[in-house]
Amino acid sequence: MSVDFDELGSIFARRDGTNNELPPVLIGSHLDTQINGGRFDGIAGVLAGLELVRALNDLGYVTKRPIIVVDWTNEEGARFSPPMVASGCFVGQYERDWVYDLIADDGPRFGDELERIGYKGDKPCKAGAIDAYFELHIEQGPILDAEGREVGVVTGAYPSHGMRVRFEGETAHTGPTPMDLRHNALIAGARFLTAVDDIGWEFAINDGKATGSRLAAWPNKPGILSDTAQCVADVRHPDPVTARVMAEKMRRAAKASAAMAGCVAMIEDEWSWGGDIFDEELINIVRDEALRQGYNWRDIRSQAGHDAYHMAMHCPTAMIFTPCKGGITHNNNESCEPGNFLASLNMLLHAVVKRADR
Amino acid sequence: MSVDFDELGSIFARRDGTNNELPPVLIGSHLDTQINGGRFDGIAGVLAGLELVRALNDLGYVTKRPIIVVDWTNEEGARFSPPMVASGCFVGQYERDWVYDLIADDGPRFGDELERIGYKGDKPCKAGAIDAYFELHIEQGPILDAEGREVGVVTGAYPSHGMRVRFEGETAHTGPTPMDLRHNALIAGARFLTAVDDIGWEFAINDGKATGSRLAAWPNKPGILSDTAQCVADVRHPDPVTARVMAEKMRRAAKASAAMAGCVAMIEDEWSWGGDIFDEELINIVRDEALRQGYNWRDIRSQAGHDAYHMAMHCPTAMIFTPCKGGITHNNNESCEPGNFLASLNMLLHAVVKRADR
């Protein structure tokens, strides 16, 4: 394969086809992890692409279209938020220089760090014509494992709405300042995340989720009320209308929490994803392989964010989920056996070849 | 004056008396500030001591007992928690080496930083015989300013109970993890600080206060549920029984908040202070000066923590409060006019001389 990387450090390994003028088939995922992440989230999808190419090499089989295996930079957003920036820039959702200017919690700039590790390439981060994009990923949830399924055919994604909110208050002494004169931004943030969690439980019986994932207050020290707090929260629900209602409840909770703490809330950023974003034809190819090869499969919807969501804006896209033990993920205890990948790898191989031979 | 500093960097400026065998009178406070602090909290008390000595020098007056002006290291605890460690060690509440081993949020060790700035002295941090300790401090609350008082005679301190709690959960994905399988320590912390704030409002009509001042979660990143969260909170109330009830509500809230988030709570540290800790005779000397000099004064109780609380365990102690604009403190906008200190300085001068001439 010929290997290169683009301006944002995404790595592309290309296997030529018999007609290299045709738009290629891409197989991708990511090698980066969460700060406490496991060994399969993302990594399995990149290795799956390489394993598929090895299998074709072993068979001496050359497809009509080229096949490109991609590792996307910064899918997780663990150090540089937001996540999935490289695939987003690739399909035109983000500007390259905006990504370069992202600042890590610990100070450095995205572009500088990319240069430091030697992965700031010359190749433009810009998608050309692509025939299809496939992504294999661990489910990151408990459903396939609990039902004893070998594989999941991903039909779409839970509609999700997230936001980053900034609360502004005023520092003061924790002791003599009367309750009615306080503007403690930390309390605004705490009330907001509590309200978000309540929203999650309110909609949990229909598989809704609401998450507070970050609260960074300043000064956040004993003895002083906090001046500012930044929170990140999101809601997800299988039904798009319900997800929208949850999102609005979350927005109102931000304002109400700020008011209760004598602070103001500013929504700094909002994002949405999910829905029926994947390609019907590609989903059918994947599902037909599950049927043809006789696997214990089910249709499933993705609930996490994936680079495939960005790719789906640009070209026909499909995902395949593999079971992971207990659904444990974003955790060092993430665990899969080699057998977990048998069905998904065979389905991916045949689906990719079918598409690449068009 | 002869100036030296002790093992913890507290600075002692001594003015000899006519009988230097007698236990001295101390006047002290601190020069350190909060991360967003003002120019008067602590600093006013140290400068008051120096101003008093200057006044005696101008008058050519020598007291019988020596007078020592003290600047206590790390009163605020802004970088190294807990606060008031130097005065605490001075009176035997903390071990010197335990203080040396305190670690800052940004990494360094207390003892190493003290050495780095050249303030790790040889003089033992240990109180000898002391006749009396006086501390002048801005009120750090709105009472004196709102009532137009020139000075406050501090009669005691609000009983206060504080705690540091650690919540332990488990990292997981923010998306697919069902609500009932979550153990998000950040949510445990947010629920706890919300409950603490509710306790504050419940007791606010009788001047109770409850504060959440710190929530440090890990990893505290978008996309992942947090494994741990550390919270600092306290309650204060003029009535000791009510303060005790508030403290127990806070303890139970820690456990309940943890339970609601599927986490466990561990109380890592608890502290209490306040009550009728100051010396009746010294308070009367101070109040008599207010009456004699005809100031607009009132009795007042301290609600913040002060080095004087530690000193009161060791020797007769009294505090004098000065008004500060709007009670604003632990804030860059902390503001006092020179006139704010006129009454308190004159009272301090006469009270100290009266005591030092015994």
XYZ file of C-alpha atoms in Angstrom:
716
model
C 0.000 0.000 0.000
C 1.080 3.577 -0.457
C 0.815 5.555 2.759
C 0.574 9.319 3.284
C -1.057 11.751 5.690
C -2.866 15.026 5.247
C -2.681 18.514 6.781
C -4.499 17.333 9.893
C -2.424 14.180 10.299
C -5.030 11.660 9.161
C -3.235 8.648 7.691
C -4.317 7.128 4.357
C -3.096 3.681 3.233
C -4.071 3.035 -0.373
C -4.354 -0.293 -2.196
C -4.655 0.230 -5.945
C -7.468 -1.332 -7.941
C -7.584 -2.353 -11.585
C -9.189 0.975 -12.528
C -7.627 3.723 -10.449
C -9.644 6.438 -12.168
C -12.745 5.284 -10.284
C -13.599 6.840 -6.899
C -12.196 4.609 -4.138
C -13.890 2.712 -1.326
C -12.767 3.913 2.110
C -12.566 1.915 5.332
C -11.766 4.001 8.362
C -11.852 4.690 12.056
C -9.393 6.156 14.565
C -6.371 5.174 16.663
C -6.693 7.832 19.389
C -8.419 7.071 22.679
C -10.031 8.733 25.660
C -7.823 9.591 28.621
C -9.018 6.411 30.368
C -9.966 4.542 27.200
C -9.574 0.960 26.076
C -7.783 -0.882 23.263
C -10.683 -1.416 20.843
C -12.705 1.809 20.515
C -11.604 3.056 17.077
C -8.481 0.939 16.876
C -10.505 -2.157 15.928
C -11.890 -0.318 12.889
C -8.474 0.699 11.540
C -7.034 -2.774 12.112
C -10.117 -4.238 10.405
C -9.254 -2.265 7.273
C -5.672 -3.526 7.327
C -6.798 -7.117 7.976
C -9.184 -6.880 5.021
C -6.319 -5.775 2.762
C -4.149 -8.606 4.082
C -6.918 -11.067 3.276
C -7.163 -9.722 -0.277
C -3.370 -9.932 -0.597
C -3.410 -13.539 0.649
C -6.045 -14.350 -1.971
C -4.180 -12.412 -4.663
C -7.449 -10.595 -5.324
C -7.453 -7.097 -6.837
C -10.654 -5.071 -6.771
C -11.772 -2.790 -9.570
C -11.721 0.367 -7.434
C -8.888 1.350 -5.091
C -9.382 0.663 -1.376
C -8.127 3.219 1.147
C -7.774 2.521 4.865
C -8.014 5.713 6.932
C -7.007 6.623 10.467
C -8.734 9.897 11.378
C -6.917 12.295 13.692
C -8.553 13.275 17.005
C -11.812 11.388 16.836
C -12.205 11.440 20.611
C -11.539 15.098 21.293
C -9.929 13.981 24.547
C -7.255 16.667 24.470
C -8.561 19.003 21.761
C -12.305 19.562 21.780
C -14.531 19.123 19.753
C -14.175 15.492 18.656
C -14.029 14.195 15.050
C -12.348 17.349 13.742
C -10.263 15.708 11.017
C -13.167 13.898 9.339
C -15.214 17.063 9.810
C -12.630 19.175 7.995
C -12.276 16.441 5.346
C -15.941 16.856 4.340
C -15.969 20.656 4.696
C -17.643 21.001 8.098
C -14.636 22.709 9.699
C -11.957 25.039 8.345
C -8.420 23.698 8.541
C -7.073 26.808 10.276
C -9.887 26.736 12.820
C -8.773 23.211 13.729
C -5.115 24.295 13.899
C -6.095 26.997 16.403
C -7.862 24.662 18.858
C -6.261 24.920 22.303
C -5.785 21.956 24.641
C -6.753 22.095 28.310
C -3.031 21.915 29.090
C -2.192 24.854 26.836
C -0.744 23.838 23.447
C -2.276 24.627 20.063
C -3.486 21.795 17.807
C -1.386 22.889 14.831
C 1.791 23.201 16.905
C 1.365 19.806 18.490
C 0.687 18.229 15.076
C 3.933 19.751 13.808
C 5.820 18.629 16.911
C 4.881 14.962 16.373
C 5.701 15.198 12.653
C 2.171 14.662 11.359
C 1.374 18.048 9.805
C 1.281 16.908 6.183
C 1.128 18.786 2.893
C -1.751 16.829 1.406
C -4.939 18.945 1.572
C -7.525 17.758 4.087
C -10.326 17.670 1.532
C -12.432 14.775 0.339
C -12.523 14.085 -3.413
C -14.973 11.708 -5.024
C -15.526 8.638 -2.823
C -17.643 5.657 -3.782
C -18.443 4.467 -0.269
C -17.214 4.702 3.327
C -17.379 1.759 5.747
C -16.595 1.880 9.456
C -16.406 -1.122 11.777
C -16.591 -0.191 15.456
C -17.254 -1.815 18.813
C -20.823 -1.112 19.923
C -19.760 0.758 23.076
C -23.049 -0.280 24.595
C -24.412 -3.441 26.243
C -27.054 -4.548 23.707
C -25.212 -6.992 21.396
C -23.336 -8.603 24.274
C -26.460 -8.947 26.429
C -28.452 -10.541 23.570
C -25.565 -12.805 22.537
C -25.440 -11.290 19.033
C -22.399 -11.752 16.825
C -22.834 -8.485 14.983
C -24.963 -5.357 14.601
C -26.062 -3.773 11.339
C -26.101 -0.038 12.043
C -29.215 1.536 10.548
C -28.794 5.069 11.865
C -27.837 7.119 14.878
C -29.708 8.376 17.922
C -30.544 12.044 17.419
C -28.218 13.847 19.841
C -27.970 17.446 20.936
C -25.051 18.788 22.930
C -23.973 22.105 24.267
C -21.168 23.898 26.031
C -22.420 26.485 28.515
C -20.484 29.141 30.342
C -21.785 30.451 33.652
C -20.576 33.813 34.901
C -20.781 34.908 38.515
C -18.503 36.753 40.869
C -15.834 35.706 43.338
C -16.537 36.370 47.009
C -15.755 34.881 50.380
C -17.334 31.524 51.210
C -17.970 32.626 54.782
C -19.547 36.014 55.430
C -21.226 36.481 52.024
C -24.991 36.083 52.635
C -26.786 33.502 50.468
C -28.818 36.218 48.738
C -25.684 38.144 47.675
C -23.919 35.148 46.140
C -23.075 34.636 42.482
C -21.243 31.311 42.684
C -20.752 30.050 39.127
C -19.726 26.631 40.474
C -23.211 26.240 41.975
C -24.814 27.325 38.683
C -22.819 24.569 36.973
C -23.644 21.990 39.656
C -27.351 22.810 39.446
C -27.205 22.570 35.663
C -25.544 19.150 35.607
C -27.987 17.926 38.260
C -30.890 19.109 36.093
C -29.364 17.426 33.034
C -29.101 14.153 34.941
C -32.752 14.526 36.000
C -33.722 14.933 32.329
C -31.888 11.702 31.567
C -33.838 9.776 34.189
C -37.123 11.358 33.088
C -36.694 9.891 29.589
C -34.745 6.759 30.542
C -37.676 4.341 30.174
C -37.704 5.043 26.430
C -33.898 4.770 26.263
C -33.226 8.485 26.512
C -29.922 9.608 27.993
C -28.669 12.921 29.303
C -25.099 13.475 30.355
C -23.077 16.060 32.190
C -19.491 15.282 31.223
C -17.555 18.377 32.218
C -17.610 21.118 34.846
C -14.551 23.351 34.937
C -14.918 26.204 37.433
C -12.531 29.015 38.270
C -10.919 29.587 40.757
C -12.536 26.353 42.081
C -10.698 26.705 45.381
C -11.723 26.298 49.024
C -12.509 29.689 50.544
C -13.741 31.462 47.433
C -16.911 31.472 45.346
C -16.234 30.825 41.671
C -16.296 33.487 38.993
C -16.895 31.202 36.012
C -17.855 27.625 35.227
C -17.894 25.831 31.922
C -20.127 22.802 31.455
C -20.522 20.283 28.644
C -23.743 18.286 28.450
C -25.781 16.382 25.892
C -29.050 14.508 25.412
C -29.759 11.505 23.163
C -33.002 9.735 22.339
C -34.082 7.284 19.628
C -37.032 9.514 18.721
C -36.020 12.813 17.084
C -38.930 14.830 18.498
C -38.231 13.618 22.015
C -34.536 14.376 21.576
C -35.476 17.910 20.533
C -37.706 18.315 23.601
C -34.912 17.061 25.848
C -32.515 19.531 24.251
C -34.878 22.426 24.919
C -35.346 21.281 28.518
C -31.551 21.290 28.810
C -31.312 24.831 27.404
C -33.954 26.067 29.831
C -32.233 24.229 32.698
C -29.058 26.175 31.898
C -30.881 29.477 32.304
C -32.826 28.327 35.389
C -29.675 26.988 37.081
C -27.862 30.242 36.417
C -30.789 32.230 37.817
C -30.936 30.130 41.002
C -27.239 30.841 41.605
C -27.476 34.551 40.764
C -25.360 33.995 37.664
C -25.804 34.304 33.915
C -25.614 31.449 31.412
C -24.157 31.783 27.956
C -24.458 28.939 25.467
C -21.031 29.020 23.835
C -21.604 26.211 21.389
C -24.326 23.776 20.332
C -24.156 20.711 18.168
C -26.534 18.059 16.860
C -26.026 14.799 15.064
C -27.736 11.534 14.306
C -30.896 10.469 12.533
C -31.224 8.330 9.408
C -27.891 9.407 8.022
C -26.564 6.154 6.591
C -27.039 4.933 3.037
C -29.933 2.518 2.520
C -28.174 0.635 -0.284
C -24.984 0.177 1.740
C -26.923 -0.903 4.844
C -28.681 -3.531 2.723
C -25.387 -4.847 1.365
C -24.099 -5.247 4.922
C -27.335 -6.831 6.202
C -27.497 -9.213 3.196
C -24.024 -10.454 4.107
C -25.174 -11.141 7.687
C -28.103 -13.165 6.301
C -26.077 -14.923 3.615
C -23.326 -15.939 6.047
C -25.894 -16.950 8.695
C -24.746 -14.801 11.594
C -26.777 -13.997 14.709
C -27.270 -10.318 13.886
C -29.642 -7.470 14.643
C -30.303 -3.986 13.373
C -28.992 -1.441 15.840
C -28.628 2.292 16.071
C -25.431 4.031 17.016
C -25.532 6.226 20.123
C -21.950 7.474 20.205
C -20.404 9.961 17.783
C -18.350 8.548 14.903
C -16.325 9.856 11.970
C -18.851 7.974 9.832
C -21.396 10.690 10.707
C -19.239 13.263 8.961
C -18.484 10.942 6.031
C -22.221 10.315 5.586
C -22.576 13.984 4.609
C -20.217 13.402 1.712
C -20.707 9.868 0.364
C -22.725 6.664 0.908
C -21.730 5.414 4.359
C -22.427 2.374 6.548
C -21.243 1.087 9.924
C -20.926 -2.391 11.406
C -20.947 -2.911 15.178
C -19.188 -5.693 17.067
C -20.129 -6.755 20.603
C -17.891 -5.685 23.485
C -17.981 -7.194 26.943
C -20.757 -5.693 29.089
C -20.780 -2.618 26.868
C -17.836 -1.306 28.916
C -15.979 1.383 26.992
C -14.091 4.636 27.578
C -12.618 2.589 30.375
C -9.391 0.592 30.686
C -11.527 -2.531 31.185
C -12.919 -2.389 27.631
C -12.695 -5.988 26.442
C -13.257 -8.013 23.255
C -12.263 -11.549 22.220
C -10.948 -12.269 18.702
C -14.216 -14.145 18.062
C -16.167 -10.916 18.573
C -14.818 -9.674 15.241
C -15.349 -12.778 13.087
C -18.812 -11.922 11.772
C -18.138 -8.235 11.293
C -14.827 -8.806 9.488
C -16.329 -11.321 7.076
C -19.286 -9.030 6.380
C -16.987 -6.034 5.912
C -14.756 -7.989 3.511
C -17.623 -9.049 1.264
C -19.438 -5.703 1.414
C -16.292 -3.766 0.539
C -15.368 -6.110 -2.301
C -18.916 -5.992 -3.685
C -18.790 -2.208 -3.674
C -15.189 -1.927 -4.894
C -15.926 -4.215 -7.835
C -18.826 -2.061 -9.112
C 12.847 46.164 64.739
C 14.671 42.885 64.463
C 13.201 40.711 61.724
C 13.426 36.941 61.228
C 11.298 34.132 59.849
C 10.581 30.606 60.984
C 10.633 27.116 59.419
C 7.310 27.786 57.668
C 8.295 31.221 56.428
C 6.186 33.298 58.818
C 7.887 36.654 59.334
C 8.352 38.140 62.820
C 9.300 41.810 63.323
C 10.153 42.478 66.944
C 10.209 45.811 68.795
C 11.906 45.460 72.166
C 10.218 46.594 75.381
C 11.760 47.773 78.622
C 11.472 44.260 80.082
C 12.258 41.732 77.388
C 11.923 38.814 79.785
C 8.135 39.261 79.752
C 5.999 37.388 77.197
C 5.410 39.673 74.193
C 2.235 41.064 72.674
C 1.705 39.875 69.087
C -0.092 41.713 66.294
C -0.522 39.627 63.181
C -2.304 38.739 59.997
C -1.189 37.608 56.547
C 0.151 39.008 53.271
C -0.976 36.172 50.964
C -4.221 36.446 48.995
C -6.759 34.366 47.140
C -6.201 33.747 43.435
C -8.646 36.573 42.655
C -8.225 38.406 45.961
C -7.991 42.068 46.873
C -5.424 44.353 48.525
C -6.786 44.470 52.074
C -7.757 40.957 53.232
C -4.871 40.111 55.605
C -2.527 42.777 54.327
C -4.344 45.502 56.288
C -3.673 43.598 59.528
C 0.079 43.295 58.939
C 0.390 46.952 57.891
C -1.660 47.925 60.961
C 0.997 46.304 63.143
C 3.769 48.200 61.380
C 1.821 51.469 61.529
C 1.315 50.981 65.261
C 5.073 50.537 65.739
C 5.734 53.653 63.638
C 3.315 55.611 65.820
C 5.144 54.453 68.955
C 8.466 55.360 67.356
C 7.143 58.832 66.447
C 6.059 59.285 70.055
C 9.329 57.896 71.390
C 7.229 55.541 73.498
C 8.621 52.185 74.642
C 6.248 49.618 76.106
C 7.137 47.324 78.972
C 6.668 44.112 76.972
C 8.099 43.532 73.505
C 5.706 43.902 70.576
C 6.000 41.483 67.658
C 4.317 42.026 64.299
C 3.679 38.721 62.486
C 2.943 37.815 58.868
C 1.610 34.240 58.807
C 2.451 32.069 55.788
C -0.399 30.631 53.701
C -3.433 31.906 55.556
C -5.616 31.580 52.481
C -4.730 28.068 51.391
C -5.187 29.286 47.813
C -2.377 27.136 46.446
C -1.711 24.751 49.332
C -4.822 23.521 51.149
C -5.759 23.661 54.035
C -5.592 27.357 54.957
C -3.901 28.846 58.074
C -1.249 26.122 58.230
C 1.576 28.272 59.631
C -0.378 29.618 62.596
C -1.784 26.098 63.055
C 1.701 24.605 63.254
C 2.805 27.496 65.516
C 0.261 26.480 68.165
C 0.782 22.726 67.721
C -2.282 21.902 65.592
C -0.210 20.677 62.631
C 3.153 18.955 62.366
C 5.821 20.905 60.499
C 6.679 18.001 58.184
C 3.013 17.415 57.381
C 2.860 21.043 56.205
C 6.082 20.632 54.199
C 4.505 17.671 52.397
C 1.364 19.493 51.245
C 1.052 19.332 47.458
C -0.254 22.208 45.323
C -2.859 21.692 42.608
C -0.122 22.515 40.100
C 2.245 19.901 41.502
C 4.971 21.343 43.766
C 5.497 20.482 47.430
C 5.074 23.159 50.103
C 8.536 22.632 51.593
C 10.248 22.790 48.193
C 8.473 25.978 47.206
C 9.305 27.577 50.547
C 12.974 26.740 49.978
C 12.809 28.031 46.399
C 11.612 31.477 47.494
C 14.191 31.601 50.296
C 11.750 31.539 53.207
C 12.478 28.160 54.793
C 13.987 29.458 58.023
C 15.818 27.763 60.872
C 13.767 29.241 63.691
C 11.366 26.584 65.036
C 7.695 27.123 64.189
C 6.585 26.851 67.785
C 4.864 29.376 70.009
C 6.511 30.246 73.317
C 4.811 32.245 76.059
C 2.684 35.023 74.538
C 0.824 37.623 76.552
C -1.822 38.456 73.950
C -2.532 38.251 70.216
C -4.406 40.975 68.346
C -5.568 40.780 64.723
C -7.087 43.630 62.764
C -8.924 42.478 59.629
C -11.435 43.799 57.123
C -14.885 42.405 57.897
C -15.200 40.570 54.556
C -18.952 40.924 54.917
C -21.480 43.695 54.299
C -22.676 44.430 57.860
C -20.423 47.289 59.053
C -20.555 49.064 55.692
C -24.363 48.715 55.381
C -24.908 50.066 58.911
C -22.372 52.866 58.475
C -20.260 51.605 61.394
C -16.652 52.719 61.807
C -15.497 49.533 63.481
C -16.543 46.092 64.724
C -15.563 44.512 68.045
C -15.259 40.801 67.281
C -16.878 38.769 70.044
C -16.553 35.300 68.557
C -16.850 33.288 65.384
C -19.722 31.562 63.627
C -19.525 27.824 64.305
C -18.414 26.348 60.978
C -18.115 22.789 59.727
C -16.371 21.890 56.504
C -15.531 18.739 54.635
C -13.704 17.388 51.644
C -15.535 14.495 49.986
C -14.318 12.146 47.329
C -16.834 10.472 45.029
C -15.829 7.333 43.178
C -17.578 6.055 40.068
C -16.489 4.528 36.821
C -15.609 5.920 33.409
C -17.912 4.976 30.531
C -19.174 6.421 27.282
C -21.534 9.396 27.507
C -23.653 8.038 24.672
C -24.709 4.403 24.723
C -24.362 3.786 28.488
C -27.932 3.485 29.838
C -28.842 5.795 32.732
C -29.229 2.843 35.096
C -25.718 1.563 34.385
C -23.977 4.874 34.994
C -21.545 5.702 37.792
C -20.672 9.281 36.882
C -18.726 10.780 39.778
C -19.125 14.265 38.265
C -22.897 13.948 38.708
C -22.442 12.764 42.302
C -20.398 15.901 42.918
C -22.879 18.171 41.127
C -25.792 16.708 43.108
C -23.851 17.158 46.331
C -23.005 20.823 45.724
C -26.620 21.460 44.678
C -27.801 19.879 47.940
C -25.289 21.956 49.938
C -26.586 25.134 48.285
C -30.151 24.070 49.150
C -29.090 23.666 52.815
C -27.717 27.218 52.707
C -31.030 28.628 51.480
C -33.001 26.546 53.994
C -31.155 28.226 56.878
C -30.541 31.616 55.239
C -33.285 33.488 57.115
C -31.336 32.978 60.352
C -28.071 33.923 58.625
C -26.949 30.390 57.914
C -24.669 29.803 54.934
C -23.660 26.700 53.044
C -21.036 26.739 50.334
C -19.772 24.464 47.621
C -16.382 25.908 46.717
C -14.672 23.161 44.758
C -15.533 20.326 42.373
C -12.575 18.670 40.676
C -13.611 15.684 38.552
C -11.477 13.301 36.515
C -11.232 12.925 33.533
C -13.847 15.745 33.352
C -13.841 15.589 29.548
C -16.598 15.639 26.927
C -17.400 12.100 25.803
C -16.621 10.276 29.027
C -18.277 9.791 32.403
C -15.996 10.703 35.292
C -14.256 8.219 37.528
C -13.696 10.492 40.523
C -14.763 13.875 41.849
C -13.479 15.787 44.833
C -15.691 18.388 46.481
C -15.089 20.932 49.232
C -18.085 22.346 51.091
C -18.891 23.970 54.402
C -21.765 25.254 56.527
C -21.793 28.191 58.963
C -24.464 29.402 61.369
C -24.472 31.761 64.358
C -26.138 29.081 66.489
C -23.887 26.101 67.265
C -26.710 23.529 67.393
C -28.075 24.676 64.041
C -24.564 24.602 62.559
C -24.230 21.011 63.781
C -27.571 20.069 62.197
C -26.515 21.700 58.910
C -23.240 19.750 59.008
C -25.075 16.468 59.464
C -27.466 17.330 56.605
C -24.372 17.991 54.481
C -22.849 14.616 55.424
C -26.084 12.816 54.555
C -26.353 14.778 51.308
C -22.911 13.468 50.342
C -24.083 9.881 50.723
C -27.454 10.512 49.065
C -25.853 12.321 46.112
C -23.407 9.472 45.631
C -26.234 6.930 45.771
C -28.308 8.822 43.167
C -25.325 8.746 40.785
C -24.469 5.105 41.453
C -21.227 6.162 43.137
C -19.704 5.958 46.598
C -18.804 8.910 48.803
C -15.798 9.017 51.090
C -15.322 11.877 53.513
C -11.578 12.502 53.241
C -11.360 15.276 55.784
C -13.587 17.242 58.155
C -12.905 20.403 60.112
C -14.755 22.654 62.526
C -14.009 26.042 63.987
C -15.681 29.005 65.632
C -17.670 29.584 68.790
C -16.786 31.801 71.746
C -13.058 31.430 71.250
C -11.822 34.943 71.966
C -10.691 36.253 75.351
C -13.341 38.138 77.348
C -10.789 40.456 78.974
C -9.160 41.370 75.642
C -12.558 41.897 73.973
C -13.479 44.283 76.796
C -10.244 46.249 76.406
C -11.010 46.683 72.693
C -14.669 47.593 73.274
C -13.759 50.055 76.035
C -11.500 51.865 73.587
C -14.363 52.139 71.091
C -16.541 53.638 73.817
C -13.824 55.903 75.194
C -12.895 57.278 71.757
C -16.562 57.667 70.815
C -16.631 55.594 67.648
C -19.748 54.253 65.924
C -19.070 50.604 66.725
C -20.930 47.329 67.122
C -20.216 43.862 68.397
C -19.864 41.454 65.486
C -18.989 37.841 64.958
C -16.425 36.650 62.473
C -17.645 34.321 59.742
C -14.414 33.722 57.836
C -11.432 31.709 59.054
C -8.526 33.630 60.592
C -5.108 32.860 62.071
C -6.539 34.376 65.256
C -8.653 31.201 65.640
C -5.469 29.158 65.981
C -3.806 31.732 68.239
C -6.874 31.712 70.512
C -6.004 28.084 71.369
C -2.683 29.244 72.729
C -3.070 32.705 74.299
C -5.648 35.437 74.962
C -6.744 36.668 71.544
C -8.971 39.396 70.115
C -9.888 40.692 66.658
C -10.994 44.082 65.385
C -12.985 44.390 62.139
C -12.923 47.327 59.757
C -15.670 48.020 57.205
C -14.999 47.202 53.551
C -17.068 48.493 50.659
C -20.194 46.398 50.112
C -18.551 43.509 51.926
C -16.840 42.638 48.635
C -13.808 40.427 49.264
C -11.913 37.550 47.668
C -12.409 39.676 44.597
C -10.184 42.204 42.820
C -12.811 44.855 43.584
C -12.213 44.655 47.346
C -12.116 48.303 48.425
C -11.383 50.359 51.553
C -10.682 54.049 52.117
C -7.962 55.182 54.549
C -10.745 56.489 56.790
C -12.071 52.942 57.171
C -9.052 52.134 59.342
C -9.001 55.211 61.597
C -11.131 53.833 64.424
C -9.651 50.348 64.342
C -6.042 51.607 64.293
C -6.589 53.938 67.241
C -8.334 51.186 69.200
C -5.597 48.687 68.329
C -2.879 51.145 69.381
C -4.395 51.799 72.789
C -5.379 48.187 73.427
C -1.931 46.889 72.540
C -0.153 49.507 74.644
C -2.454 48.842 77.591
C -1.646 45.145 77.366
C 2.052 45.591 76.621
C 2.470 47.875 79.609
C 1.029 45.338 82.066
